[in-house]
Structure formats: C-alpha cells, structure tokens
Amino acid sequence: MTNEAPATTAALQGRIADLEQQLKLSDEGVSRLAQRCLALEQEVQACAAAHPQREMRTDSPTLLQPLLYYDTGFGFSEKDTLTAPDCTTDQLTGAVTATFELPVAAQKLRFDPGELPCCVTQLLFSDDRIVWEPANGTNLQGNTTLFLGDDPNYRLEGLSQYPAGMKLVVSYCYYPLEKLADEPLFCALLESVQLLQKNKNGEKQHIAELEQAVAAQQQTVALLHQQIAELHQKNAEVAARCQSYETSLEGVLNSSSWKLTLPLRRLLGLFRRSH
C-alpha cells in the first residue's frame, strides 16, 4: 500500500501536468483565433470605408422608383419631377410599368428608371414619336442600356412640346447592379466593361483632338491660299505697271530718236534735191 500511494500520486501529477499543457495550448489557440477574428473585422471595416458604395441600397424603395423630369423653360430641377401613382414592379423578372401625367406643358423631358447603377432592357414608351438616348449610360445590343454610375437617366426627344395633361406610359426591365456586386464573375465583367468604356472615351477624346487639329490646319491652309491669291493679285498689278512703264519708255525713246536724227534727215533731203 505504501509503494502504491507514491505511484498513484505520480500518475495524478503527470495527468495534471498533461491537462495543464493542453489547457495552455488551448488558451494559445483561442488567443490566435481571437487575433484572427480581430484582423478580419478590421479588414471588413477598412473595405467598407474604402468602398462605401458597396453598402447595399436596394432595400430602399425610393432609390428604385422611376421619375419623370419636365422642363417648362427653366431647366430640369428636383421640384419639377413626377412619380408614377400607377407603377407596377415584378420582383421576379424586374419588369416595371409606370404611368405619368404632365401637370403643365413642358419643353423637354427626362426619364430616370431609378437612382442606382443598373441595366435597363426593353425600354418602351406609349408615344411612338418619342425617341430616347441615355445621358450617362452605354447602349448595348438588344435595346439594352448599361449605367455604371448613380443617377441613370434618359433624354427624351421627338416632340417640340409636351402638352399639359399628356399621359405617358413607360415599360422596361430594371436590374440594379448592386445585387450582383459580390459575384466574382460579374465583378470581372463589370471591370472589363468599365475598361472598354474608358478606352472608348479616350478614343473619342483623341478623335476630337485630331478633328480640332485638322480644323486648325485647314484654317491655316485657307489663310495661306488667301495670301497666295493676294500675292498673285499684287504680282498682276506689278506686271501691268511694268508693261505700262515699258510702253511709255518706248514712246519716249522713239520720240527722242526722231529729234536726234532730224538734222541728218534735213541734210539728206537737201542732197537729194540738189541731184
């Protein structure tokens, strides 16, 4: 019994040491896990601070609401806007139908499908005289427009005047891009489209600069042609004066020769009469 007690005590002490070691390792693991969680939380906060637009705003109905701006002669303003009392939206397909009625006569119209970056397809107005052009978007194939920035809008043209009481029905499919903001494939495609748009804008600017340079060269060439024409005219005037001087000089010379040879001609006449 005396020998068994020390052995039991040693075993218990060994077990306690093992448990203490495991507890220490467990504490170290928990500490590393806490540090990792803190680092991840800081990364999320930094990302949110660097990209505040990534905060989802599609839950706000006002940002998805279609608006019609009307210009009565003083430009577009927030006070001259219409919301559609009759507006239906299919959450599954994204199809939207809205009806607007002008309270006063307008000179120009502007249509905003929503306030968020989006893709708009199948845009159609009830008055087929109206034609539309995106003011800050890119037209794609198949009656599709891509808006990469906030406040997407269309310029409406085709009529010189829009009478008071005019009803305008618009239908389209509206897809906010923020719903796809976390999809890697979509982000890659979006970056490609943005790059293409940037290159397109750069090409437009380069073409505009070339056109300005060509216009300046044409203006310079026209000025040179004008100067050449003026020089030709001056040359013709100088040539005419030279011709006049030569004719006058010949007359003077002929008259002088006649006077110089007069005595000789008289002597010759006397000689002839004497013989």
CSV table of C-alpha atoms in Angstrom, one decimal, residues 74-232:
chain,number,residue,atom,x,y,z
A,74,PHE,CA,-36.1,77.0,-66.8
A,75,GLY,CA,-34.1,73.7,-67.0
A,76,PHE,CA,-34.6,70.5,-65.1
A,77,SER,CA,-34.9,70.6,-61.3
A,78,GLU,CA,-35.9,68.4,-58.4
A,79,LYS,CA,-39.2,70.3,-57.8
A,80,ASP,CA,-40.3,69.6,-61.4
A,81,THR,CA,-40.5,65.8,-61.1
A,82,LEU,CA,-43.2,63.3,-61.3
A,83,THR,CA,-43.6,60.0,-59.5
A,84,ALA,CA,-45.9,57.4,-61.1
A,85,PRO,CA,-49.0,56.8,-59.0
A,86,ASP,CA,-49.7,53.8,-61.2
A,87,CYS,CA,-46.5,51.8,-61.1
A,88,THR,CA,-46.2,48.0,-61.0
A,89,THR,CA,-43.0,46.1,-60.5
A,90,ASP,CA,-42.4,42.4,-60.9
A,91,GLN,CA,-39.7,41.4,-58.3
A,92,LEU,CA,-39.0,38.1,-60.1
A,93,THR,CA,-38.5,39.4,-63.7
A,94,GLY,CA,-37.6,43.1,-62.9
A,95,ALA,CA,-40.4,44.3,-65.3
A,96,VAL,CA,-41.7,47.8,-64.5
A,97,THR,CA,-44.6,49.7,-65.9
A,98,ALA,CA,-45.3,53.3,-64.9
A,99,THR,CA,-47.8,55.9,-66.0
A,100,PHE,CA,-47.1,59.7,-65.8
A,101,GLU,CA,-49.4,62.7,-66.4
A,102,LEU,CA,-47.9,66.1,-67.0
A,103,PRO,CA,-49.4,68.8,-64.8
A,104,VAL,CA,-48.2,71.6,-67.1
A,105,ALA,CA,-46.9,72.0,-70.6
A,106,ALA,CA,-43.2,71.1,-70.9
A,107,GLN,CA,-40.5,71.7,-73.5
A,108,LYS,CA,-38.2,68.8,-72.6
A,109,LEU,CA,-38.5,65.5,-70.7
A,110,ARG,CA,-36.0,63.4,-68.9
A,111,PHE,CA,-36.7,59.8,-67.6
A,112,ASP,CA,-34.9,58.3,-64.6
A,113,PRO,CA,-35.5,54.5,-64.3
A,114,GLY,CA,-34.0,54.5,-60.8
A,115,GLU,CA,-31.2,56.1,-58.8
A,116,LEU,CA,-28.7,53.1,-58.7
A,117,PRO,CA,-26.2,51.7,-61.2
A,118,CYS,CA,-28.3,49.3,-63.3
A,119,CYS,CA,-29.0,47.6,-66.5
A,120,VAL,CA,-32.2,48.6,-68.3
A,121,THR,CA,-33.7,46.4,-71.1
A,122,GLN,CA,-36.8,46.6,-73.3
A,123,LEU,CA,-37.5,50.3,-72.7
A,124,LEU,CA,-40.7,51.3,-74.4
A,125,PHE,CA,-42.9,54.5,-74.4
A,126,SER,CA,-46.5,54.6,-75.2
A,127,ASP,CA,-46.0,57.5,-77.7
A,128,ASP,CA,-44.0,56.1,-80.5
A,129,ARG,CA,-42.9,59.6,-81.6
A,130,ILE,CA,-40.6,59.8,-78.6
A,131,VAL,CA,-37.1,58.6,-79.1
A,132,TRP,CA,-34.7,58.2,-76.1
A,133,GLU,CA,-30.9,58.5,-75.6
A,134,PRO,CA,-29.1,57.6,-72.4
A,135,ALA,CA,-27.4,60.7,-71.0
A,136,ASN,CA,-24.8,58.8,-68.8
A,137,GLY,CA,-25.1,55.2,-69.9
A,138,THR,CA,-23.8,52.9,-72.7
A,139,ASN,CA,-26.2,51.4,-75.3
A,140,LEU,CA,-25.7,47.7,-75.8
A,141,GLN,CA,-27.2,45.3,-78.3
A,142,GLY,CA,-30.9,44.3,-78.0
A,143,ASN,CA,-32.4,47.5,-76.6
A,144,THR,CA,-30.2,47.3,-73.5
A,145,THR,CA,-28.5,50.2,-71.6
A,146,LEU,CA,-25.8,49.8,-69.0
A,147,PHE,CA,-25.4,52.5,-66.3
A,148,LEU,CA,-22.3,52.2,-64.3
A,149,GLY,CA,-22.9,55.3,-62.1
A,150,ASP,CA,-25.6,56.6,-59.9
A,151,ASP,CA,-28.5,58.7,-61.2
A,152,PRO,CA,-29.0,57.0,-64.5
A,153,ASN,CA,-31.3,58.9,-66.9
A,154,TYR,CA,-32.5,59.2,-70.5
A,155,ARG,CA,-33.1,62.3,-72.6
A,156,LEU,CA,-36.4,62.1,-74.4
A,157,GLU,CA,-36.8,63.7,-77.8
A,158,GLY,CA,-39.1,63.6,-80.8
A,159,LEU,CA,-41.6,66.3,-79.8
A,160,SER,CA,-41.1,70.1,-79.6
A,161,GLN,CA,-43.8,70.5,-77.0
A,162,TYR,CA,-45.5,68.2,-74.4
A,163,PRO,CA,-49.0,69.5,-73.6
A,164,ALA,CA,-50.4,69.7,-70.1
A,165,GLY,CA,-52.4,66.6,-69.2
A,166,MET,CA,-50.4,64.3,-71.5
A,167,LYS,CA,-50.2,60.7,-70.2
A,168,LEU,CA,-47.0,58.8,-70.9
A,169,VAL,CA,-46.7,55.1,-70.1
A,170,VAL,CA,-43.3,53.6,-69.9
A,171,SER,CA,-42.3,49.9,-69.5
A,172,TYR,CA,-38.9,48.4,-69.1
A,173,CYS,CA,-36.9,45.8,-67.1
A,174,TYR,CA,-34.7,47.2,-64.3
A,175,TYR,CA,-31.8,45.3,-62.8
A,176,PRO,CA,-29.8,47.1,-60.1
A,177,LEU,CA,-26.2,46.1,-60.3
A,178,GLU,CA,-25.7,46.2,-56.5
A,179,LYS,CA,-27.5,42.9,-56.2
A,180,LEU,CA,-24.6,41.3,-58.1
A,181,ALA,CA,-21.8,43.3,-56.5
A,182,ASP,CA,-20.4,40.3,-54.6
A,183,GLU,CA,-20.4,37.9,-57.6
A,184,PRO,CA,-16.7,37.5,-58.8
A,185,LEU,CA,-17.7,36.7,-62.4
A,186,PHE,CA,-19.9,39.8,-62.5
A,187,CYS,CA,-17.2,42.0,-61.0
A,188,ALA,CA,-14.8,40.8,-63.6
A,189,LEU,CA,-17.2,41.5,-66.4
A,190,LEU,CA,-18.0,44.9,-64.9
A,191,GLU,CA,-14.3,45.8,-64.7
A,192,SER,CA,-14.0,44.8,-68.4
A,193,VAL,CA,-16.9,46.9,-69.4
A,194,GLN,CA,-15.6,49.9,-67.4
A,195,LEU,CA,-12.2,49.4,-69.1
A,196,LEU,CA,-13.8,49.3,-72.6
A,197,GLN,CA,-15.9,52.4,-71.7
A,198,LYS,CA,-12.7,54.2,-70.6
A,199,ASN,CA,-10.9,53.2,-73.8
A,200,LYS,CA,-13.9,54.3,-75.8
A,201,ASN,CA,-14.0,57.7,-74.1
A,202,GLY,CA,-10.2,58.0,-74.6
A,203,GLU,CA,-10.7,57.3,-78.3
A,204,LYS,CA,-13.5,59.8,-78.6
A,205,GLN,CA,-11.3,62.4,-76.9
A,206,HIS,CA,-8.4,61.6,-79.2
A,207,ILE,CA,-10.7,61.8,-82.3
A,208,ALA,CA,-12.0,65.2,-81.0
A,209,GLU,CA,-8.4,66.4,-80.6
A,210,LEU,CA,-7.5,65.2,-84.1
A,211,GLU,CA,-10.5,66.9,-85.5
A,212,GLN,CA,-9.5,70.1,-83.8
A,213,ALA,CA,-6.0,69.8,-85.2
A,214,VAL,CA,-7.3,69.1,-88.7
A,215,ALA,CA,-9.7,72.2,-88.4
A,216,ALA,CA,-6.7,74.3,-87.3
A,217,GLN,CA,-4.6,73.0,-90.3
A,218,GLN,CA,-7.5,73.6,-92.7
A,219,GLN,CA,-7.8,77.2,-91.3
A,220,THR,CA,-4.0,77.6,-91.8
A,221,VAL,CA,-4.2,76.3,-95.4
A,222,ALA,CA,-7.1,78.6,-96.2
A,223,LEU,CA,-5.1,81.5,-94.9
A,224,LEU,CA,-2.2,80.5,-97.0
A,225,HIS,CA,-4.4,80.2,-100.1
A,226,GLN,CA,-5.7,83.7,-99.3
A,227,GLN,CA,-2.2,85.1,-99.0
A,228,ILE,CA,-1.2,83.4,-102.3
A,229,ALA,CA,-4.2,84.9,-104.0
A,230,GLU,CA,-3.3,88.3,-102.7
A,231,LEU,CA,0.3,87.8,-103.9
A,232,HIS,CA,-0.9,86.8,-107.4
